[in-house]
Amino acid sequence: MTQFTDAPIFDADQHMYETPDALTRHLPERYRRAVQFVQVGRATRIAIKGKITDYIPNPTFDRVAAPGAWEKFFSGQNREGQSLREMTGRAIESRPSFREPAPRLVEMDAQGVEEALVYPTLANLVEHSAAEDPELVVAMIHALNRWMLDTWGYTHADRLFMTPVISCALVDDARRELDYVLENGAKVVLIKPAPVKGLRGWRSPALPEFDPFWADVERAGIPVVLHSSQPPLDDYINRWEPPDSNDFTEMSAFRWVTLGHREIADMLTSLICHGTFTRFPKLRVASIENGSAWIHPLFDDLESAYGKMPQAFPEHPLEVFRRNVWVSPFWEGSVADVISTVGWDRVLFGSDFPHPEGLAEPRGYYAYAEGMDEKRTRDFMGDNARRLLGLPVRDPAGDRTPVAV
């Protein structure tokens, strides 16, 4: 079968590169000393509460790896055995399209992309680095969201849909942040798939004490994205293999294998087993940039647990997953992993542009496509994301796939 390649693309995974003041421009004065850029030799690093983090090698993003620079690595074609640093080659100057919405639209037009969800990059390290101070986390997240509103807006030209961040660490603050981004036009919000540390210690954001926030989300009808972030399992992995660096481009084989994407499986398991999706059945949650290889093992585990202790589940866990969850496999991953478990109307395309682990341009996905027919290609490459956000589909045949709302 000839692969249909003319679907109007909605890219569910694009990114912005923030400017150095993204975390500080709107940060209250009492927190200014907690967030600083420092020079380490010739490199610039970010220090949170006096501790330098190198998870993101260059947090200024003035020079970055080229989009798609690591394609051979992530597609399993690294025959030369190069490290990510070696694959990066010479860094490039950040392009205007990496920093601002208007140039991004010009680039999208050239690439044949109609709409995109756009995520921050620097946010990856905020909650992990400042977790011991939940009030600082809340302040940094709000500062970042205000910067995002200044620079990108939360929607732009009805084509770019930015993802302001919500930290659930402090429930009342999470509710206020949700109100703030809704009042300023957000169509989607971003939450880290991980436990949070509030004033009473670590816990899952799916526990009933967080219900006031989830009730607000359901009432607003806004989808929530769970995007991969600095892994919460770092401390556990460090007990097996103390790291020489937290720079993810230097991760060992042990760390690659053991980290995997356990955090997204655990987050969704918590939302199901702790009953959040049952108490709020209209929630729409999407897993982005977490891959899909974890789905079959998770479904097996949920099915097994339900068979042993059905009384512990208010609903069949797999039915809950299929009702409430959308999944974007890696561009090099398997769409079939998702469709055979969750369904065709729940699978989303994401390129990760302009990150080096993404594609040089979104249409590059067709080199990895699995022979989908025209209808399925239209669904995967765009219309399913439009359904998630409640936007009209672009299939000339209309929308024959209902959306759960």
mmCIF file of C-alpha atoms in Angstrom:
data_model
loop_
_atom_site.group_PDB
_atom_site.id
_atom_site.type_symbol
_atom_site.label_atom_id
_atom_site.label_comp_id
_atom_site.label_asym_id
_atom_site.label_seq_id
_atom_site.Cartn_x
_atom_site.Cartn_y
_atom_site.Cartn_z
ATOM 1 C CA MET A 1 0.000 0.000 0.000
ATOM 2 C CA THR A 2 1.303 3.463 -0.905
ATOM 3 C CA GLN A 3 1.521 5.636 2.204
ATOM 4 C CA PHE A 4 -0.854 8.632 2.078
ATOM 5 C CA THR A 5 1.247 11.712 2.906
ATOM 6 C CA ASP A 6 -1.073 14.685 2.431
ATOM 7 C CA ALA A 7 -2.782 14.743 5.843
ATOM 8 C CA PRO A 8 -3.059 18.221 7.403
ATOM 9 C CA ILE A 9 -0.617 17.803 10.284
ATOM 10 C CA PHE A 10 -1.369 18.692 13.888
ATOM 11 C CA ASP A 11 1.946 18.135 15.644
ATOM 12 C CA ALA A 12 1.178 17.249 19.261
ATOM 13 C CA ASP A 13 4.807 17.641 20.350
ATOM 14 C CA GLN A 14 6.733 20.777 19.477
ATOM 15 C CA HIS A 15 8.870 22.918 21.766
ATOM 16 C CA MET A 16 10.038 26.449 22.402
ATOM 17 C CA TYR A 17 13.477 27.429 23.600
ATOM 18 C CA GLU A 18 13.090 29.954 26.404
ATOM 19 C CA THR A 19 15.153 33.090 26.867
ATOM 20 C CA PRO A 20 17.369 33.309 29.991
ATOM 21 C CA ASP A 21 14.844 35.497 31.844
ATOM 22 C CA ALA A 22 11.998 33.003 31.466
ATOM 23 C CA LEU A 23 12.230 31.941 35.115
ATOM 24 C CA THR A 24 13.310 35.283 36.562
ATOM 25 C CA ARG A 25 11.480 38.104 34.758
ATOM 26 C CA HIS A 26 8.365 37.680 36.882
ATOM 27 C CA LEU A 27 9.891 35.907 39.873
ATOM 28 C CA PRO A 28 9.116 37.693 43.162
ATOM 29 C CA GLU A 29 12.086 39.501 44.658
ATOM 30 C CA ARG A 30 12.308 37.181 47.667
ATOM 31 C CA TYR A 31 13.090 34.249 45.352
ATOM 32 C CA ARG A 32 15.600 35.958 43.062
ATOM 33 C CA ARG A 33 18.664 34.498 44.775
ATOM 34 C CA ALA A 34 17.211 31.003 44.409
ATOM 35 C CA VAL A 35 17.412 31.022 40.601
ATOM 36 C CA GLN A 36 20.700 32.118 39.041
ATOM 37 C CA PHE A 37 22.714 31.574 35.892
ATOM 38 C CA VAL A 38 26.373 30.903 36.671
ATOM 39 C CA GLN A 39 29.545 30.398 34.660
ATOM 40 C CA VAL A 40 31.299 27.068 34.995
ATOM 41 C CA GLY A 41 34.438 27.374 32.915
ATOM 42 C CA ARG A 42 33.209 28.439 29.479
ATOM 43 C CA ALA A 43 29.728 27.019 30.023
ATOM 44 C CA THR A 44 26.633 28.662 31.458
ATOM 45 C CA ARG A 45 24.670 26.621 33.950
ATOM 46 C CA ILE A 46 21.541 27.238 35.983
ATOM 47 C CA ALA A 47 21.672 27.006 39.765
ATOM 48 C CA ILE A 48 18.518 26.355 41.778
ATOM 49 C CA LYS A 49 18.845 27.072 45.503
ATOM 50 C CA GLY A 50 22.620 27.161 45.144
ATOM 51 C CA LYS A 51 22.857 23.774 43.426
ATOM 52 C CA ILE A 52 24.021 23.668 39.823
ATOM 53 C CA THR A 53 22.005 21.418 37.534
ATOM 54 C CA ASP A 54 23.474 20.218 34.262
ATOM 55 C CA TYR A 55 20.417 18.252 33.137
ATOM 56 C CA ILE A 56 20.021 20.791 30.320
ATOM 57 C CA PRO A 57 23.571 21.418 29.019
ATOM 58 C CA ASN A 58 22.961 25.031 27.878
ATOM 59 C CA PRO A 59 19.955 26.595 29.647
ATOM 60 C CA THR A 60 20.337 29.881 27.730
ATOM 61 C CA PHE A 61 19.589 28.060 24.443
ATOM 62 C CA ASP A 62 21.587 30.663 22.533
ATOM 63 C CA ARG A 63 23.265 27.776 20.728
ATOM 64 C CA VAL A 64 21.514 24.429 20.400
ATOM 65 C CA ALA A 65 21.834 21.101 18.645
ATOM 66 C CA ALA A 66 20.232 21.089 15.199
ATOM 67 C CA PRO A 67 16.704 19.665 14.944
ATOM 68 C CA GLY A 68 16.904 15.940 14.275
ATOM 69 C CA ALA A 69 20.631 15.746 15.042
ATOM 70 C CA TRP A 70 20.146 12.557 17.047
ATOM 71 C CA GLU A 71 17.810 10.802 14.618
ATOM 72 C CA LYS A 72 20.215 7.898 14.011
ATOM 73 C CA PHE A 73 20.522 7.265 17.730
ATOM 74 C CA PHE A 74 16.792 7.197 18.467
ATOM 75 C CA SER A 75 15.900 5.239 15.343
ATOM 76 C CA GLY A 76 18.396 2.531 16.323
ATOM 77 C CA GLN A 77 20.695 3.190 13.361
ATOM 78 C CA ASN A 78 23.774 4.270 15.327
ATOM 79 C CA ARG A 79 26.069 1.834 13.546
ATOM 80 C CA GLU A 80 29.155 3.945 14.220
ATOM 81 C CA GLY A 81 28.545 3.775 17.976
ATOM 82 C CA GLN A 82 28.604 7.553 18.380
ATOM 83 C CA SER A 83 27.640 9.259 21.625
ATOM 84 C CA LEU A 84 24.934 11.907 21.579
ATOM 85 C CA ARG A 85 27.604 14.554 21.954
ATOM 86 C CA GLU A 86 29.423 13.217 18.907
ATOM 87 C CA MET A 87 26.214 13.157 16.904
ATOM 88 C CA THR A 88 25.446 16.737 17.878
ATOM 89 C CA GLY A 89 28.374 18.095 15.925
ATOM 90 C CA ARG A 90 28.650 21.850 15.759
ATOM 91 C CA ALA A 91 25.829 23.625 17.583
ATOM 92 C CA ILE A 92 23.705 26.130 15.673
ATOM 93 C CA GLU A 93 22.477 29.569 16.642
ATOM 94 C CA SER A 94 18.907 29.510 17.940
ATOM 95 C CA ARG A 95 16.609 30.472 15.096
ATOM 96 C CA PRO A 96 13.810 33.021 15.604
ATOM 97 C CA SER A 97 11.306 30.202 15.019
ATOM 98 C CA PHE A 98 12.646 28.478 18.142
ATOM 99 C CA ARG A 99 11.958 31.583 20.231
ATOM 100 C CA GLU A 100 8.826 33.310 18.926
ATOM 101 C CA PRO A 101 5.397 32.371 17.546
ATOM 102 C CA ALA A 102 5.297 34.385 14.311
ATOM 103 C CA PRO A 103 8.522 32.903 12.880
ATOM 104 C CA ARG A 104 7.368 29.466 14.047
ATOM 105 C CA LEU A 105 4.267 29.794 11.860
ATOM 106 C CA VAL A 106 6.454 30.656 8.868
ATOM 107 C CA GLU A 107 8.521 27.531 9.517
ATOM 108 C CA MET A 108 5.396 25.409 9.981
ATOM 109 C CA ASP A 109 4.016 26.657 6.664
ATOM 110 C CA ALA A 110 7.222 25.556 4.952
ATOM 111 C CA GLN A 111 6.989 22.180 6.672
ATOM 112 C CA GLY A 112 3.335 21.557 5.908
ATOM 113 C CA VAL A 113 2.198 21.700 9.537
ATOM 114 C CA GLU A 114 -1.194 23.258 10.278
ATOM 115 C CA GLU A 115 -1.272 23.324 14.087
ATOM 116 C CA ALA A 116 0.946 22.340 17.009
ATOM 117 C CA LEU A 117 1.064 21.956 20.743
ATOM 118 C CA VAL A 118 4.139 23.861 21.940
ATOM 119 C CA TYR A 119 5.842 22.946 25.206
ATOM 120 C CA PRO A 120 8.472 24.772 27.233
ATOM 121 C CA THR A 121 11.922 23.186 27.444
ATOM 122 C CA LEU A 122 13.410 24.759 30.583
ATOM 123 C CA ALA A 123 10.385 23.615 32.597
ATOM 124 C CA ASN A 124 11.853 20.102 32.440
ATOM 125 C CA LEU A 125 14.134 20.830 35.375
ATOM 126 C CA VAL A 126 12.045 23.177 37.550
ATOM 127 C CA GLU A 127 10.017 20.821 39.715
ATOM 128 C CA HIS A 128 12.806 18.279 40.119
ATOM 129 C CA SER A 129 15.449 20.830 41.055
ATOM 130 C CA ALA A 130 13.299 22.784 43.522
ATOM 131 C CA ALA A 131 11.112 19.956 44.858
ATOM 132 C CA GLU A 132 12.239 20.436 48.462
ATOM 133 C CA ASP A 133 10.736 23.943 48.443
ATOM 134 C CA PRO A 134 7.173 23.672 47.073
ATOM 135 C CA GLU A 135 6.527 27.392 47.478
ATOM 136 C CA LEU A 136 9.552 28.136 45.282
ATOM 137 C CA VAL A 137 8.281 25.590 42.719
ATOM 138 C CA VAL A 138 4.927 27.373 42.578
ATOM 139 C CA ALA A 139 6.622 30.773 42.217
ATOM 140 C CA MET A 140 8.931 29.564 39.428
ATOM 141 C CA ILE A 141 6.074 27.912 37.543
ATOM 142 C CA HIS A 142 3.962 31.061 37.718
ATOM 143 C CA ALA A 143 6.934 33.168 36.579
ATOM 144 C CA LEU A 144 7.458 30.834 33.618
ATOM 145 C CA ASN A 145 3.771 30.930 32.701
ATOM 146 C CA ARG A 146 3.757 34.738 32.779
ATOM 147 C CA TRP A 147 6.867 34.812 30.569
ATOM 148 C CA MET A 148 5.179 32.372 28.176
ATOM 149 C CA LEU A 149 2.103 34.584 28.008
ATOM 150 C CA ASP A 150 4.290 37.643 27.312
ATOM 151 C CA THR A 151 6.331 35.942 24.604
ATOM 152 C CA TRP A 152 4.100 33.355 22.927
ATOM 153 C CA GLY A 153 0.620 33.829 24.333
ATOM 154 C CA TYR A 154 -1.302 30.686 25.186
ATOM 155 C CA THR A 155 -2.884 30.499 21.752
ATOM 156 C CA HIS A 156 -1.562 32.128 18.611
ATOM 157 C CA ALA A 157 -3.467 32.481 15.327
ATOM 158 C CA ASP A 158 -5.596 29.460 16.335
ATOM 159 C CA ARG A 159 -2.648 27.331 15.187
ATOM 160 C CA LEU A 160 -0.184 27.317 18.061
ATOM 161 C CA PHE A 161 -1.450 26.050 21.400
ATOM 162 C CA MET A 162 1.064 26.637 24.164
ATOM 163 C CA THR A 163 1.061 24.501 27.300
ATOM 164 C CA PRO A 164 1.340 26.519 30.512
ATOM 165 C CA VAL A 165 2.522 24.431 33.430
ATOM 166 C CA ILE A 166 0.625 23.468 36.573
ATOM 167 C CA SER A 167 2.398 22.113 39.638
ATOM 168 C CA CYS A 168 0.047 20.169 41.897
ATOM 169 C CA ALA A 169 2.369 20.389 44.915
ATOM 170 C CA LEU A 170 0.128 22.915 46.686
ATOM 171 C CA VAL A 171 -3.508 22.306 45.787
ATOM 172 C CA ASP A 172 -4.824 25.812 46.353
ATOM 173 C CA ASP A 173 -1.981 27.294 44.301
ATOM 174 C CA ALA A 174 -2.623 24.759 41.533
ATOM 175 C CA ARG A 175 -6.256 25.905 41.401
ATOM 176 C CA ARG A 176 -5.196 29.558 41.255
ATOM 177 C CA GLU A 177 -2.698 28.825 38.477
ATOM 178 C CA LEU A 178 -5.369 26.980 36.505
ATOM 179 C CA ASP A 179 -7.697 29.973 36.863
ATOM 180 C CA TYR A 180 -4.903 32.289 35.698
ATOM 181 C CA VAL A 181 -4.072 30.369 32.533
ATOM 182 C CA LEU A 182 -7.751 29.818 31.684
ATOM 183 C CA GLU A 183 -8.466 33.521 32.048
ATOM 184 C CA ASN A 184 -5.625 34.171 29.594
ATOM 185 C CA GLY A 185 -6.850 31.798 26.901
ATOM 186 C CA ALA A 186 -5.087 28.481 27.552
ATOM 187 C CA LYS A 187 -6.583 25.526 25.664
ATOM 188 C CA VAL A 188 -4.390 22.872 27.322
ATOM 189 C CA VAL A 189 -2.203 22.569 30.432
ATOM 190 C CA LEU A 190 0.968 20.633 31.200
ATOM 191 C CA ILE A 191 1.581 18.533 34.324
ATOM 192 C CA LYS A 192 4.714 16.560 35.163
ATOM 193 C CA PRO A 193 3.993 12.804 35.442
ATOM 194 C CA ALA A 194 5.416 12.346 38.918
ATOM 195 C CA PRO A 195 4.586 12.510 42.599
ATOM 196 C CA VAL A 196 4.708 15.985 44.102
ATOM 197 C CA LYS A 197 6.124 17.245 47.367
ATOM 198 C CA GLY A 198 3.747 19.471 49.277
ATOM 199 C CA LEU A 199 3.909 20.797 52.805
ATOM 200 C CA ARG A 200 3.103 17.313 54.150
ATOM 201 C CA GLY A 201 5.619 15.383 52.098
ATOM 202 C CA TRP A 202 5.574 13.352 48.883
ATOM 203 C CA ARG A 203 2.341 11.991 47.431
ATOM 204 C CA SER A 204 0.545 11.231 44.202
ATOM 205 C CA PRO A 205 -1.433 14.114 42.691
ATOM 206 C CA ALA A 206 -4.178 11.539 42.047
ATOM 207 C CA LEU A 207 -5.034 11.112 45.729
ATOM 208 C CA PRO A 208 -8.434 12.460 46.863
ATOM 209 C CA GLU A 209 -6.879 15.491 48.574
ATOM 210 C CA PHE A 210 -6.202 16.860 45.068
ATOM 211 C CA ASP A 211 -9.833 16.437 43.970
ATOM 212 C CA PRO A 212 -10.648 20.179 44.144
ATOM 213 C CA PHE A 213 -8.054 20.769 41.419
ATOM 214 C CA TRP A 214 -9.245 17.898 39.230
ATOM 215 C CA ALA A 215 -12.830 19.057 39.671
ATOM 216 C CA ASP A 216 -11.789 22.469 38.318
ATOM 217 C CA VAL A 217 -10.039 20.819 35.358
ATOM 218 C CA GLU A 218 -13.074 18.697 34.491
ATOM 219 C CA ARG A 219 -15.430 21.652 34.873
ATOM 220 C CA ALA A 220 -13.242 23.753 32.551
ATOM 221 C CA GLY A 221 -13.164 20.941 29.977
ATOM 222 C CA ILE A 222 -9.464 21.557 29.364
ATOM 223 C CA PRO A 223 -7.185 18.634 28.419
ATOM 224 C CA VAL A 224 -4.120 17.838 30.493
ATOM 225 C CA VAL A 225 -0.833 16.765 28.934
ATOM 226 C CA LEU A 226 1.633 14.568 30.810
ATOM 227 C CA HIS A 227 4.928 15.296 29.063
ATOM 228 C CA SER A 228 8.195 13.580 29.914
ATOM 229 C CA SER A 229 10.420 15.611 32.197
ATOM 230 C CA GLN A 230 13.537 15.243 34.329
ATOM 231 C CA PRO A 231 12.917 11.735 35.657
ATOM 232 C CA PRO A 232 11.722 11.500 39.274
ATOM 233 C CA LEU A 233 13.572 8.169 39.528
ATOM 234 C CA ASP A 234 16.986 9.840 39.325
ATOM 235 C CA ASP A 235 17.694 9.438 43.049
ATOM 236 C CA TYR A 236 16.837 5.734 42.913
ATOM 237 C CA ILE A 237 19.023 5.113 39.853
ATOM 238 C CA ASN A 238 21.891 7.013 41.489
ATOM 239 C CA ARG A 239 21.945 4.389 44.254
ATOM 240 C CA TRP A 240 22.781 1.745 41.655
ATOM 241 C CA GLU A 241 25.216 3.830 39.659
ATOM 242 C CA PRO A 242 26.412 7.164 41.064
ATOM 243 C CA PRO A 243 26.515 9.509 38.071
ATOM 244 C CA ASP A 244 29.481 11.485 36.863
ATOM 245 C CA SER A 245 27.010 13.935 35.338
ATOM 246 C CA ASN A 246 23.251 14.516 35.259
ATOM 247 C CA ASP A 247 23.502 15.645 31.645
ATOM 248 C CA PHE A 248 21.153 13.218 29.919
ATOM 249 C CA THR A 249 23.347 13.206 26.795
ATOM 250 C CA GLU A 250 25.964 11.366 28.872
ATOM 251 C CA MET A 251 23.710 8.677 30.337
ATOM 252 C CA SER A 252 25.135 5.171 30.621
ATOM 253 C CA ALA A 253 23.550 2.077 29.105
ATOM 254 C CA PHE A 254 22.369 1.042 32.595
ATOM 255 C CA ARG A 255 20.628 4.380 33.082
ATOM 256 C CA TRP A 256 18.978 4.278 29.640
ATOM 257 C CA VAL A 257 17.552 0.809 30.295
ATOM 258 C CA THR A 258 16.458 1.230 33.902
ATOM 259 C CA LEU A 259 15.002 4.717 33.658
ATOM 260 C CA GLY A 260 12.884 3.817 30.657
ATOM 261 C CA HIS A 261 9.556 5.554 30.995
ATOM 262 C CA ARG A 262 8.360 4.110 34.265
ATOM 263 C CA GLU A 263 7.139 7.506 35.449
ATOM 264 C CA ILE A 264 4.304 7.765 32.897
ATOM 265 C CA ALA A 265 3.104 4.220 33.614
ATOM 266 C CA ASP A 266 3.087 4.936 37.335
ATOM 267 C CA MET A 267 1.297 8.271 36.891
ATOM 268 C CA LEU A 268 -1.488 6.760 34.808
ATOM 269 C CA THR A 269 -1.717 3.783 37.159
ATOM 270 C CA SER A 270 -2.204 6.206 40.030
ATOM 271 C CA LEU A 271 -4.910 8.153 38.188
ATOM 272 C CA ILE A 272 -6.715 4.849 37.595
ATOM 273 C CA CYS A 273 -6.080 2.951 40.855
ATOM 274 C CA HIS A 274 -6.506 5.980 43.118
ATOM 275 C CA GLY A 275 -9.813 6.660 41.393
ATOM 276 C CA THR A 276 -9.271 10.114 39.901
ATOM 277 C CA PHE A 277 -10.572 9.068 36.480
ATOM 278 C CA THR A 278 -13.623 7.470 38.110
ATOM 279 C CA ARG A 279 -14.450 10.493 40.242
ATOM 280 C CA PHE A 280 -13.901 12.732 37.200
ATOM 281 C CA PRO A 281 -14.770 10.594 34.155
ATOM 282 C CA LYS A 282 -14.699 13.487 31.687
ATOM 283 C CA LEU A 283 -10.999 14.235 32.193
ATOM 284 C CA ARG A 284 -8.941 14.118 28.999
ATOM 285 C CA VAL A 285 -5.284 13.266 29.600
ATOM 286 C CA ALA A 286 -2.595 12.824 26.940
ATOM 287 C CA SER A 287 0.810 11.176 27.348
ATOM 288 C CA ILE A 288 3.357 13.025 25.198
ATOM 289 C CA GLU A 289 7.002 12.112 24.526
ATOM 290 C CA ASN A 290 6.816 9.104 26.813
ATOM 291 C CA GLY A 291 6.754 6.544 24.020
ATOM 292 C CA SER A 292 4.405 3.571 23.915
ATOM 293 C CA ALA A 293 6.467 0.482 24.761
ATOM 294 C CA TRP A 294 5.146 0.628 28.333
ATOM 295 C CA ILE A 295 1.492 0.202 27.293
ATOM 296 C CA HIS A 296 1.368 -3.574 26.812
ATOM 297 C CA PRO A 297 3.121 -4.348 30.135
ATOM 298 C CA LEU A 298 0.884 -1.860 31.943
ATOM 299 C CA PHE A 299 -2.270 -3.324 30.428
ATOM 300 C CA ASP A 300 -1.098 -6.805 31.442
ATOM 301 C CA ASP A 301 -0.462 -5.613 35.010
ATOM 302 C CA LEU A 302 -3.832 -3.865 35.277
ATOM 303 C CA GLU A 303 -5.689 -6.861 33.857
ATOM 304 C CA SER A 304 -3.883 -9.172 36.285
ATOM 305 C CA ALA A 305 -4.592 -6.963 39.302
ATOM 306 C CA TYR A 306 -8.253 -6.639 38.344
ATOM 307 C CA GLY A 307 -8.551 -10.423 38.075
ATOM 308 C CA LYS A 308 -7.094 -10.849 41.571
ATOM 309 C CA MET A 309 -8.907 -8.016 43.343
ATOM 310 C CA PRO A 310 -11.807 -6.572 41.336
ATOM 311 C CA GLN A 311 -13.253 -5.148 44.548
ATOM 312 C CA ALA A 312 -10.321 -2.705 44.663
ATOM 313 C CA PHE A 313 -11.357 -1.097 41.366
ATOM 314 C CA PRO A 314 -14.540 0.978 41.003
ATOM 315 C CA GLU A 315 -14.414 0.291 37.234
ATOM 316 C CA HIS A 316 -12.483 -2.031 34.954
ATOM 317 C CA PRO A 317 -9.072 -0.309 34.707
ATOM 318 C CA LEU A 318 -8.626 -0.905 30.977
ATOM 319 C CA GLU A 319 -12.001 0.637 30.203
ATOM 320 C CA VAL A 320 -11.016 3.652 32.278
ATOM 321 C CA PHE A 321 -7.713 3.984 30.409
ATOM 322 C CA ARG A 322 -9.457 3.819 27.033
ATOM 323 C CA ARG A 323 -12.001 6.416 28.085
ATOM 324 C CA ASN A 324 -9.653 9.004 29.551
ATOM 325 C CA VAL A 325 -6.198 8.643 27.967
ATOM 326 C CA TRP A 326 -4.576 9.598 24.643
ATOM 327 C CA VAL A 327 -1.016 8.488 23.776
ATOM 328 C CA SER A 328 1.651 9.829 21.436
ATOM 329 C CA PRO A 329 4.227 7.143 20.588
ATOM 330 C CA PHE A 330 7.750 8.184 19.795
ATOM 331 C CA TRP A 331 8.177 9.098 16.136
ATOM 332 C CA GLU A 332 10.460 6.064 15.827
ATOM 333 C CA GLY A 333 8.098 3.911 17.890
ATOM 334 C CA SER A 334 5.081 1.788 17.087
ATOM 335 C CA VAL A 335 1.657 3.249 16.422
ATOM 336 C CA ALA A 336 0.400 -0.337 16.607
ATOM 337 C CA ASP A 337 1.292 -0.449 20.320
ATOM 338 C CA VAL A 338 -1.341 2.188 20.912
ATOM 339 C CA ILE A 339 -4.063 1.178 18.493
ATOM 340 C CA SER A 340 -4.100 -2.467 19.606
ATOM 341 C CA THR A 341 -4.620 -1.427 23.228
ATOM 342 C CA VAL A 342 -6.154 2.027 23.445
ATOM 343 C CA GLY A 343 -7.717 2.506 20.010
ATOM 344 C CA TRP A 344 -7.348 4.471 16.788
ATOM 345 C CA ASP A 345 -9.027 7.587 18.114
ATOM 346 C CA ARG A 346 -6.512 7.858 20.976
ATOM 347 C CA VAL A 347 -3.183 7.931 19.108
ATOM 348 C CA LEU A 348 -1.386 11.246 18.461
ATOM 349 C CA PHE A 349 1.502 12.259 16.226
ATOM 350 C CA GLY A 350 4.418 14.201 17.723
ATOM 351 C CA SER A 351 7.723 15.183 16.111
ATOM 352 C CA ASP A 352 9.503 16.803 19.120
ATOM 353 C CA PHE A 353 10.663 19.617 16.792
ATOM 354 C CA PRO A 354 13.072 21.424 17.154
ATOM 355 C CA HIS A 355 14.796 19.203 19.708
ATOM 356 C CA PRO A 356 17.737 17.116 18.512
ATOM 357 C CA GLU A 357 15.989 13.898 19.587
ATOM 358 C CA GLY A 358 13.070 14.848 17.361
ATOM 359 C CA LEU A 359 12.723 14.957 13.605
ATOM 360 C CA ALA A 360 14.453 17.535 11.423
ATOM 361 C CA GLU A 361 10.946 18.353 10.262
ATOM 362 C CA PRO A 362 7.620 16.684 11.095
ATOM 363 C CA ARG A 363 7.027 15.244 7.614
ATOM 364 C CA GLY A 364 10.136 13.162 8.165
ATOM 365 C CA TYR A 365 7.852 10.793 10.045
ATOM 366 C CA TYR A 366 6.708 9.218 6.792
ATOM 367 C CA ALA A 367 10.051 7.427 6.540
ATOM 368 C CA TYR A 368 8.978 5.483 9.636
ATOM 369 C CA ALA A 369 5.246 5.172 8.869
ATOM 370 C CA GLU A 370 3.601 1.786 9.147
ATOM 371 C CA GLY A 371 1.463 1.755 6.001
ATOM 372 C CA MET A 372 -1.672 3.410 7.368
ATOM 373 C CA ASP A 373 -4.542 4.004 4.972
ATOM 374 C CA GLU A 374 -5.744 7.548 4.273
ATOM 375 C CA LYS A 375 -8.353 7.695 7.041
ATOM 376 C CA ARG A 376 -5.976 6.363 9.680
ATOM 377 C CA THR A 377 -3.198 8.667 8.507
ATOM 378 C CA ARG A 378 -5.514 11.669 8.794
ATOM 379 C CA ASP A 379 -6.503 10.558 12.304
ATOM 380 C CA PHE A 380 -2.973 9.948 13.524
ATOM 381 C CA MET A 381 -1.262 12.907 11.868
ATOM 382 C CA GLY A 382 -3.788 15.479 13.004
ATOM 383 C CA ASP A 383 -7.464 14.826 13.545
ATOM 384 C CA ASN A 384 -7.102 12.909 16.796
ATOM 385 C CA ALA A 385 -5.239 15.863 18.325
ATOM 386 C CA ARG A 386 -7.969 18.163 17.081
ATOM 387 C CA ARG A 387 -10.550 15.958 18.768
ATOM 388 C CA LEU A 388 -8.550 16.086 21.997
ATOM 389 C CA LEU A 389 -8.659 19.893 21.954
ATOM 390 C CA GLY A 390 -12.252 20.069 20.705
ATOM 391 C CA LEU A 391 -11.279 21.550 17.330
ATOM 392 C CA PRO A 392 -12.919 20.732 13.968
ATOM 393 C CA VAL A 393 -11.314 17.840 12.114
ATOM 394 C CA ARG A 394 -9.767 18.401 8.684
ATOM 395 C CA ASP A 395 -10.866 15.148 7.027
ATOM 396 C CA PRO A 396 -13.089 16.129 4.055
ATOM 397 C CA ALA A 397 -15.200 13.054 4.827
ATOM 398 C CA GLY A 398 -16.105 14.542 8.198
ATOM 399 C CA ASP A 399 -15.731 13.241 11.698
ATOM 400 C CA ARG A 400 -16.890 9.659 11.979
ATOM 401 C CA THR A 401 -14.962 9.048 15.197
ATOM 402 C CA PRO A 402 -16.639 10.352 18.355
ATOM 403 C CA VAL A 403 -14.624 12.207 20.963
ATOM 404 C CA ALA A 404 -15.042 11.485 24.651
ATOM 405 C CA VAL A 405 -16.066 14.732 26.341
#
